[in-house]
Tab-separated table of C-alpha atoms in Angstrom:
chain	number	residue	atom	x	y	z
O	1132	MET	CA	12.489	0.451	27.006
O	1133	ARG	CA	9.378	-1.072	25.557
O	1134	VAL	CA	9.017	-0.535	21.791
O	1135	ALA	CA	7.249	-1.732	18.852
O	1136	ALA	CA	9.334	-3.691	16.133
O	1137	ILE	CA	8.624	-5.206	12.776
O	1138	GLN	CA	9.383	-8.963	13.084
O	1139	ALA	CA	8.330	-10.179	9.590
O	1140	LEU	CA	6.436	-9.396	6.357
O	1141	GLU	CA	4.632	-11.382	3.804
O	1142	HIS	CA	2.467	-10.829	0.724
O	1143	HIS	CA	-0.014	-12.516	-1.390
O	1144	LEU	CA	-0.924	-11.859	-5.133
O	1145	PRO	CA	-3.749	-13.374	-6.945
O	1146	GLU	CA	-2.923	-16.121	-9.721
O	1147	ARG	CA	-4.267	-14.268	-12.831
O	1148	ARG	CA	-1.491	-12.256	-14.557
O	1149	LEU	CA	-2.755	-9.257	-16.785
O	1150	LYS	CA	0.198	-8.828	-19.156
O	1151	ASN	CA	0.813	-5.894	-21.275
O	1152	ASP	CA	0.458	-7.874	-24.435
O	1153	GLU	CA	-3.116	-8.479	-23.415
O	1154	LEU	CA	-3.819	-4.846	-22.777
O	1155	ALA	CA	-2.188	-3.709	-26.038
O	1156	LYS	CA	-4.765	-5.667	-27.901
O	1157	LEU	CA	-7.433	-3.433	-26.329
O	1158	TYR	CA	-5.551	-0.304	-26.590
O	1159	PRO	CA	-4.258	-0.159	-30.376
O	1160	ASP	CA	-2.339	3.184	-29.741
O	1161	TRP	CA	-0.490	1.677	-26.924
O	1162	SER	CA	1.857	-1.161	-27.605
O	1163	ALA	CA	3.152	-3.514	-24.804
O	1164	GLN	CA	6.410	-1.883	-24.852
O	1165	LYS	CA	4.833	1.592	-24.798
O	1166	ILE	CA	2.848	0.633	-21.655
O	1167	PHE	CA	5.978	-0.598	-20.061
O	1168	ASP	CA	7.953	2.656	-20.960
O	1169	LYS	CA	5.254	4.849	-19.389
O	1170	THR	CA	4.774	2.692	-16.189
O	1171	GLY	CA	7.672	0.502	-15.700
O	1172	ILE	CA	5.066	-2.366	-15.304
O	1173	ARG	CA	4.984	-5.508	-17.559
O	1174	GLU	CA	2.126	-7.285	-15.831
O	1175	ARG	CA	-0.159	-6.944	-12.841
O	1176	ARG	CA	-2.242	-9.432	-10.949
O	1177	VAL	CA	-6.147	-9.256	-10.836
O	1178	VAL	CA	-8.555	-11.302	-8.747
O	1179	ALA	CA	-10.951	-13.840	-10.023
O	1180	PRO	CA	-14.718	-13.005	-9.841
O	1181	ASP	CA	-15.180	-15.082	-6.730
O	1182	GLU	CA	-12.008	-13.629	-5.060
O	1183	PHE	CA	-12.032	-10.634	-2.812
O	1184	ALA	CA	-9.693	-8.365	-0.968
O	1185	SER	CA	-10.140	-10.273	2.365
O	1186	ASP	CA	-9.228	-13.498	0.621
O	1187	LEU	CA	-5.890	-12.047	-0.356
O	1188	GLY	CA	-5.465	-10.502	3.113
O	1189	ALA	CA	-6.208	-14.008	4.812
O	1190	ALA	CA	-3.766	-15.662	2.473
O	1191	ALA	CA	-0.928	-13.185	3.260
O	1192	ALA	CA	-1.526	-13.579	6.876
O	1193	GLU	CA	-1.518	-17.359	6.692
O	1194	LYS	CA	1.901	-17.262	4.916
O	1195	LEU	CA	3.223	-15.006	7.718
O	1196	PHE	CA	2.015	-17.595	10.426
O	1197	ALA	CA	3.621	-20.393	8.529
O	1198	ARG	CA	6.864	-18.804	7.977
O	1199	THR	CA	7.344	-17.353	11.406
O	1200	GLY	CA	5.697	-20.104	13.405
O	1201	ILE	CA	4.228	-17.566	15.738
O	1202	ASP	CA	1.356	-18.960	17.948
O	1203	ARG	CA	-1.684	-17.012	16.608
O	1204	ALA	CA	-3.145	-17.321	20.064
O	1205	THR	CA	-0.742	-14.504	21.053
O	1206	VAL	CA	-2.021	-12.074	18.645
O	1207	ASP	CA	-3.891	-9.326	20.504
O	1208	LEU	CA	-4.307	-6.637	17.810
O	1209	LEU	CA	-5.535	-7.027	14.228
O	1210	VAL	CA	-5.405	-3.948	12.007
O	1211	TYR	CA	-6.881	-4.177	8.642
O	1212	CYS	CA	-6.647	-1.654	5.746
O	1213	THR	CA	-8.965	-1.656	2.663
O	1214	GLN	CA	-10.855	0.437	0.315
O	1215	SER	CA	-12.559	-2.743	-0.995
O	1216	PRO	CA	-14.440	-4.057	2.270
O	1217	ASP	CA	-16.486	-7.206	2.166
O	1218	TYR	CA	-19.477	-5.204	3.529
O	1219	PHE	CA	-20.413	-1.698	4.741
O	1220	LEU	CA	-20.587	-3.504	8.232
O	1221	PRO	CA	-19.457	-5.355	9.970
O	1222	THR	CA	-15.727	-4.208	9.836
O	1223	THR	CA	-13.903	-6.836	7.760
O	1224	ALA	CA	-11.338	-7.156	10.478
O	1225	CYS	CA	-13.874	-8.910	12.639
O	1226	ILE	CA	-14.424	-11.394	9.931
O	1227	LEU	CA	-10.677	-11.899	9.494
O	1228	GLN	CA	-10.284	-12.432	13.115
O	1229	GLU	CA	-12.582	-15.508	13.147
O	1230	ARG	CA	-11.349	-16.668	9.669
O	1231	LEU	CA	-7.729	-16.597	10.952
O	1232	GLY	CA	-8.334	-18.333	14.284
O	1233	LEU	CA	-7.343	-15.420	16.439
O	1234	PRO	CA	-8.559	-15.314	20.032
O	1235	THR	CA	-11.517	-13.243	21.051
O	1236	THR	CA	-9.188	-11.220	23.145
O	1237	THR	CA	-7.812	-9.667	19.945
O	1238	ALA	CA	-8.733	-6.038	19.171
O	1239	ALA	CA	-9.690	-5.715	15.558
O	1240	PHE	CA	-10.552	-2.808	13.356
O	1241	ASP	CA	-10.418	-1.516	9.813
O	1242	TYR	CA	-9.098	1.689	8.440
O	1243	ASN	CA	-9.800	3.020	4.905
O	1244	LEU	CA	-6.663	4.603	3.107
O	1245	GLY	CA	-4.805	3.762	0.030
O	1246	CYS	CA	-1.280	4.565	-0.782
O	1247	SER	CA	-0.281	6.048	2.514
O	1248	ALA	CA	-1.624	3.018	4.497
O	1249	PHE	CA	1.676	1.513	5.643
O	1250	PRO	CA	3.061	4.443	7.623
O	1251	TYR	CA	-0.353	5.106	9.148
O	1252	GLY	CA	-0.801	1.568	10.144
O	1253	LEU	CA	2.572	1.456	11.816
O	1254	ALA	CA	1.944	4.708	13.632
O	1255	MET	CA	-1.248	3.291	15.197
O	1256	ILE	CA	0.275	0.087	16.067
O	1257	ARG	CA	3.321	1.672	17.613
O	1258	GLY	CA	1.155	3.801	19.754
O	1259	LEU	CA	-1.000	0.836	20.904
O	1260	ILE	CA	2.028	-1.343	21.693
O	1261	GLU	CA	4.037	1.233	23.503
O	1262	THR	CA	1.147	2.326	25.657
O	1263	GLY	CA	0.525	-1.260	26.633
O	1264	ALA	CA	-2.807	-1.739	25.028
O	1265	ALA	CA	-1.294	-4.591	22.670
O	1266	SER	CA	1.791	-6.676	22.543
O	1267	THR	CA	1.487	-8.672	19.258
O	1268	ALA	CA	-0.114	-6.870	16.274
O	1269	LEU	CA	-1.006	-8.109	12.851
O	1270	LEU	CA	-1.134	-5.337	10.087
O	1271	VAL	CA	-3.023	-6.717	7.127
O	1272	MET	CA	-3.449	-4.424	3.947
O	1273	ALA	CA	-5.507	-5.763	1.003
O	1274	GLU	CA	-6.648	-4.103	-2.267
O	1275	THR	CA	-8.655	-4.967	-5.282
O	1276	TYR	CA	-8.871	-1.910	-7.499
O	1277	SER	CA	-9.444	-4.032	-10.478
O	1278	ARG	CA	-13.095	-4.451	-9.399
O	1279	PHE	CA	-13.444	-0.512	-9.770
O	1280	ILE	CA	-11.599	-0.236	-13.116
O	1281	HIS	CA	-13.399	0.106	-16.555
O	1282	PRO	CA	-11.759	-2.400	-18.872
O	1283	MET	CA	-11.445	0.440	-21.532
O	1284	ASP	CA	-9.794	2.888	-19.213
O	1285	LYS	CA	-6.010	2.405	-19.922
O	1286	SER	CA	-5.078	5.358	-17.639
O	1287	VAL	CA	-5.720	3.131	-14.597
O	1288	ARG	CA	-5.948	-0.434	-15.936
O	1289	THR	CA	-2.334	-0.297	-16.967
O	1290	LEU	CA	-1.214	0.744	-13.606
O	1291	PHE	CA	-2.963	-0.999	-10.793
O	1292	GLY	CA	-2.668	-4.624	-9.525
O	1293	ASP	CA	-4.351	-6.465	-6.813
O	1294	ALA	CA	-2.456	-7.686	-3.698
O	1295	ALA	CA	-2.355	-8.075	0.010
O	1296	SER	CA	0.480	-7.774	2.555
O	1297	ALA	CA	0.868	-8.768	6.204
O	1298	VAL	CA	3.275	-7.380	8.742
O	1299	LEU	CA	3.977	-8.771	12.346
O	1300	VAL	CA	4.732	-5.990	14.733
O	1301	THR	CA	5.482	-6.959	18.425
O	1302	ALA	CA	6.547	-5.477	21.742
O	1303	THR	CA	10.249	-5.820	22.421
O	1304	GLU	CA	12.920	-4.244	24.482
O	1305	ARG	CA	15.221	-1.977	22.826
O	1306	GLU	CA	17.330	1.186	23.691
O	1307	ALA	CA	15.509	3.419	21.287
O	1308	PRO	CA	12.237	3.188	19.207
O	1309	THR	CA	12.611	1.187	15.927
O	1310	LEU	CA	9.565	2.840	14.338
O	1311	GLY	CA	9.333	6.567	13.696
O	1312	PRO	CA	9.359	9.410	13.666
O	1313	PHE	CA	6.333	9.927	11.542
O	1314	VAL	CA	5.157	12.617	9.313
O	1315	LEU	CA	1.462	12.314	8.388
O	1316	GLY	CA	-0.688	14.835	6.551
O	1317	THR	CA	-3.841	15.258	4.399
O	1318	ASP	CA	-5.217	17.564	1.755
O	1319	GLY	CA	-8.923	16.890	1.073
O	1320	LYS	CA	-9.037	19.437	-1.619
O	1321	GLY	CA	-7.599	16.562	-3.938
O	1322	ALA	CA	-10.184	14.067	-3.049
O	1323	ASN	CA	-11.994	14.257	-6.447
O	1324	ASN	CA	-8.868	13.651	-8.336
O	1325	LEU	CA	-8.686	9.935	-7.238
O	1326	ILE	CA	-12.179	8.697	-6.662
O	1327	VAL	CA	-15.067	6.101	-7.192
O	1328	LYS	CA	-17.911	8.497	-6.994
O	1329	ARG	CA	-20.870	6.109	-7.004
O	1330	GLY	CA	-21.541	3.041	-4.746
O	1331	GLY	CA	-21.358	4.693	-1.348
O	1332	ILE	CA	-24.114	6.127	0.830
O	1333	ARG	CA	-23.872	9.678	-0.638
O	1334	GLN	CA	-24.200	8.487	-4.241
O	1335	PRO	CA	-25.544	4.935	-4.227
O	1336	ILE	CA	-25.732	2.781	-7.414
O	1337	GLY	CA	-29.240	2.365	-8.654
O	1338	THR	CA	-30.799	5.687	-7.962
O	1339	GLU	CA	-29.651	6.982	-11.378
O	1340	PRO	CA	-28.545	5.071	-14.653
O	1341	LEU	CA	-24.876	4.623	-15.054
O	1342	VAL	CA	-23.658	6.409	-18.180
O	1343	GLU	CA	-20.317	5.752	-19.897
O	1344	THR	CA	-18.193	8.721	-20.824
O	1345	THR	CA	-15.069	8.975	-23.004
O	1346	ASP	CA	-12.351	11.382	-22.233
O	1347	ASN	CA	-10.124	13.135	-24.636
O	1348	SER	CA	-7.404	10.211	-24.335
O	1349	GLY	CA	-10.125	7.614	-25.350
O	1350	ASN	CA	-10.666	6.367	-21.701
O	1351	VAL	CA	-14.036	5.060	-21.033
O	1352	ARG	CA	-15.489	5.021	-17.455
O	1353	THR	CA	-18.737	5.554	-15.503
O	1354	GLU	CA	-19.108	7.218	-12.102
O	1355	ALA	CA	-19.040	3.743	-10.465
O	1356	ASN	CA	-15.451	3.220	-12.009
O	1357	LEU	CA	-12.290	4.493	-10.560
O	1358	TYR	CA	-11.317	7.968	-12.079
O	1359	MET	CA	-7.781	9.404	-11.698
O	1360	ASN	CA	-6.767	12.890	-12.690
O	1361	GLY	CA	-3.136	11.848	-13.677
O	1362	PRO	CA	-1.741	15.501	-14.183
O	1363	ALA	CA	-3.243	16.689	-10.927
O	1364	ILE	CA	-1.896	13.583	-9.091
O	1365	LEU	CA	1.603	14.310	-10.441
O	1366	GLU	CA	1.541	17.975	-9.700
O	1367	PHE	CA	0.465	17.167	-6.046
O	1368	THR	CA	3.230	14.576	-5.686
O	1369	ILE	CA	6.143	16.825	-6.983
O	1370	ARG	CA	4.870	19.630	-5.016
O	1371	ARG	CA	4.495	17.965	-1.581
O	1372	ILE	CA	6.383	14.793	-1.440
O	1373	PRO	CA	9.889	16.239	-1.465
O	1374	ALA	CA	9.088	18.442	1.430
O	1375	VAL	CA	7.633	15.509	3.291
O	1376	PHE	CA	10.862	13.817	2.918
O	1377	LYS	CA	12.998	16.735	4.071
O	1378	GLU	CA	10.664	17.177	7.096
O	1379	LEU	CA	11.114	13.672	8.237
O	1380	LEU	CA	14.862	13.677	8.088
O	1381	ALA	CA	14.827	17.024	9.978
O	1382	ARG	CA	12.435	15.770	12.646
O	1383	ALA	CA	14.712	12.512	13.098
O	1384	GLU	CA	17.899	14.556	13.078
O	1385	VAL	CA	19.451	12.411	10.394
O	1386	THR	CA	20.663	12.922	6.839
O	1387	LEU	CA	20.117	10.799	3.701
O	1388	SER	CA	23.597	9.246	4.191
O	1389	ASP	CA	22.258	7.675	7.376
O	1390	VAL	CA	19.505	5.862	5.335
O	1391	ARG	CA	20.149	2.657	3.792
O	1392	TRP	CA	16.957	2.295	1.688
O	1393	VAL	CA	14.162	4.864	0.546
O	1394	ILE	CA	11.111	2.890	-0.102
O	1395	MET	CA	8.410	5.022	-1.675
O	1396	HIS	CA	4.865	3.989	-2.698
O	1397	GLN	CA	5.348	2.304	-6.106
O	1398	ALA	CA	2.876	4.442	-8.107
O	1399	ASN	CA	4.723	4.125	-11.467
O	1400	GLU	CA	8.284	4.153	-12.427
O	1401	TYR	CA	8.064	7.535	-14.202
O	1402	MET	CA	6.790	9.236	-10.962
O	1403	LEU	CA	9.424	7.336	-8.968
O	1404	ARG	CA	12.261	8.399	-10.962
O	1405	TYR	CA	11.135	12.059	-10.996
O	1406	LEU	CA	11.026	12.069	-7.369
O	1407	GLN	CA	14.369	10.438	-7.036
O	1408	LYS	CA	16.019	12.997	-9.225
O	1409	LYS	CA	14.342	15.905	-7.687
O	1410	ILE	CA	15.208	14.852	-4.053
O	1411	GLY	CA	18.634	13.711	-5.090
O	1412	ILE	CA	18.578	10.036	-4.020
O	1413	PRO	CA	21.357	7.867	-5.378
O	1414	ASP	CA	20.382	4.554	-7.189
O	1415	GLU	CA	21.955	2.479	-4.448
O	1416	LYS	CA	19.427	3.791	-1.866
O	1417	PHE	CA	16.238	3.905	-4.012
O	1418	ALA	CA	14.101	0.812	-4.338
O	1419	VAL	CA	11.885	0.224	-7.382
O	1420	HIS	CA	9.967	-3.079	-7.531
O	1421	LEU	CA	6.693	-3.139	-9.499
O	1422	GLU	CA	7.537	-4.417	-12.947
O	1423	HIS	CA	5.670	-7.774	-12.265
O	1424	CYS	CA	2.884	-6.600	-9.798
O	1425	GLY	CA	2.059	-3.080	-10.706
O	1426	ASN	CA	0.804	-0.443	-8.327
O	1427	THR	CA	-0.704	-2.450	-5.395
O	1428	VAL	CA	-1.913	0.712	-3.457
O	1429	SER	CA	-1.448	-0.098	0.216
O	1430	SER	CA	0.767	-3.030	-0.333
O	1431	THR	CA	3.536	-1.451	-2.448
O	1432	ILE	CA	5.986	-0.531	0.321
O	1433	PRO	CA	5.719	-3.850	2.307
O	1434	ILE	CA	6.109	-5.783	-1.000
O	1435	VAL	CA	9.304	-3.885	-1.705
O	1436	LEU	CA	10.524	-4.249	1.785
O	1437	GLN	CA	9.995	-8.017	1.861
O	1438	HIS	CA	11.723	-8.284	-1.414
O	1439	LEU	CA	14.980	-6.375	-0.204
O	1440	VAL	CA	14.879	-8.481	3.147
O	1441	LYS	CA	14.505	-11.760	1.081
O	1442	GLU	CA	17.404	-10.754	-1.175
O	1443	GLY	CA	19.682	-9.995	1.742
O	1444	GLN	CA	19.756	-6.335	0.909
O	1445	VAL	CA	18.435	-5.206	4.214
O	1446	LYS	CA	20.821	-5.829	7.337
O	1447	ARG	CA	20.133	-5.583	11.135
O	1448	ASP	CA	20.173	-1.933	12.212
O	1449	ASP	CA	19.713	-0.601	8.818
O	1450	LEU	CA	17.743	2.537	8.716
O	1451	LEU	CA	14.841	2.519	6.245
O	1452	LEU	CA	12.654	5.432	5.083
O	1453	THR	CA	9.314	4.567	3.863
O	1454	LEU	CA	6.929	7.309	2.148
O	1455	GLY	CA	3.435	6.570	0.934
O	1456	PHE	CA	1.266	9.181	-0.943
O	1457	GLY	CA	-1.894	9.256	-3.007
O	1458	VAL	CA	-5.634	9.015	-2.756
O	1459	GLY	CA	-7.120	11.491	-0.403
O	1460	TYR	CA	-4.845	13.326	-0.848
O	1461	SER	CA	-3.157	11.624	2.049
O	1462	TRP	CA	0.655	11.091	2.836
O	1463	GLY	CA	2.640	9.459	5.456
O	1464	ALA	CA	6.340	8.878	5.819
O	1465	ASN	CA	8.420	7.171	8.620
O	1466	LEU	CA	11.823	5.755	9.567
O	1467	ILE	CA	12.336	2.027	10.431
O	1468	ARG	CA	15.297	0.754	12.203
O	1469	TRP	CA	15.359	-2.797	11.025
O	1470	SER	CA	15.925	-5.042	14.148
O	1471	PRO	CA	13.671	-8.106	14.212
O	1472	ASP	CA	14.074	-10.465	17.193
O	1473	ARG	CA	14.346	-13.472	14.938
């Protein structure tokens, strides 16, 4: 049967490293070790002033082309996820199509999601490939939250890093699907708990002065900066995500013992370990990999997956469970049967 299968993954990080020692100088009550203890992160990457999300995405895609040797003329679908687009319009995917030298027969579009982006992207691509609308798809996810973060807001600056990832998904013949099932969901009641309020159409910058405010923890921000209600995000996560995990296993008619790796969105290590314990996932099945890149939003899951593959910790026919959750609130989970052609 015709199915969609992941063939390869790559990622790209900007050069500048923002280390805990540097942040500790700005936040006297948080030492470098305290930042690590709270987050599991020692450094995160941030873009240069003249570097943008699409630059990271293009670099990740070029790495993928170079490593796989795939003829880019065969690509007929480009799906790009970002919350940091180059422009309101046109869609950045159209710009990347030309920049990457993809044929004009390539369908290209953007979608706007954060931490749930990977399962959603795979779900869309699987549908387009398995209905015959595409055969060779490039999924690119790129984010530069550093551009939204106030330098004196330690609640988010200690967490987020900039990055991009690229995933090659192609049509192939298998006896059963390699992607899915999927569990997707949304709860827009949480929209204001992770948000950049100003800068869009509803609340543009320039109509009213931006005012810096300081919260009870000493974090400084304006409405043009990223705001995160950490306690509310944690409450949502521990309430919703274990149920999503169980629903996916039930829908697939498998158990945790059938799964080789559980790869969750790498929000921070505290949250990951809490979920691991609550769900009951053994250490040998639970992937944590954010110490040197931070929370890269849409790219956390593919970065972890690429790391595991590179280290030889994923074998052919291994069953992988990925689960993304966050801004929106939005969540997505899916299974991957790892079976690349090459």
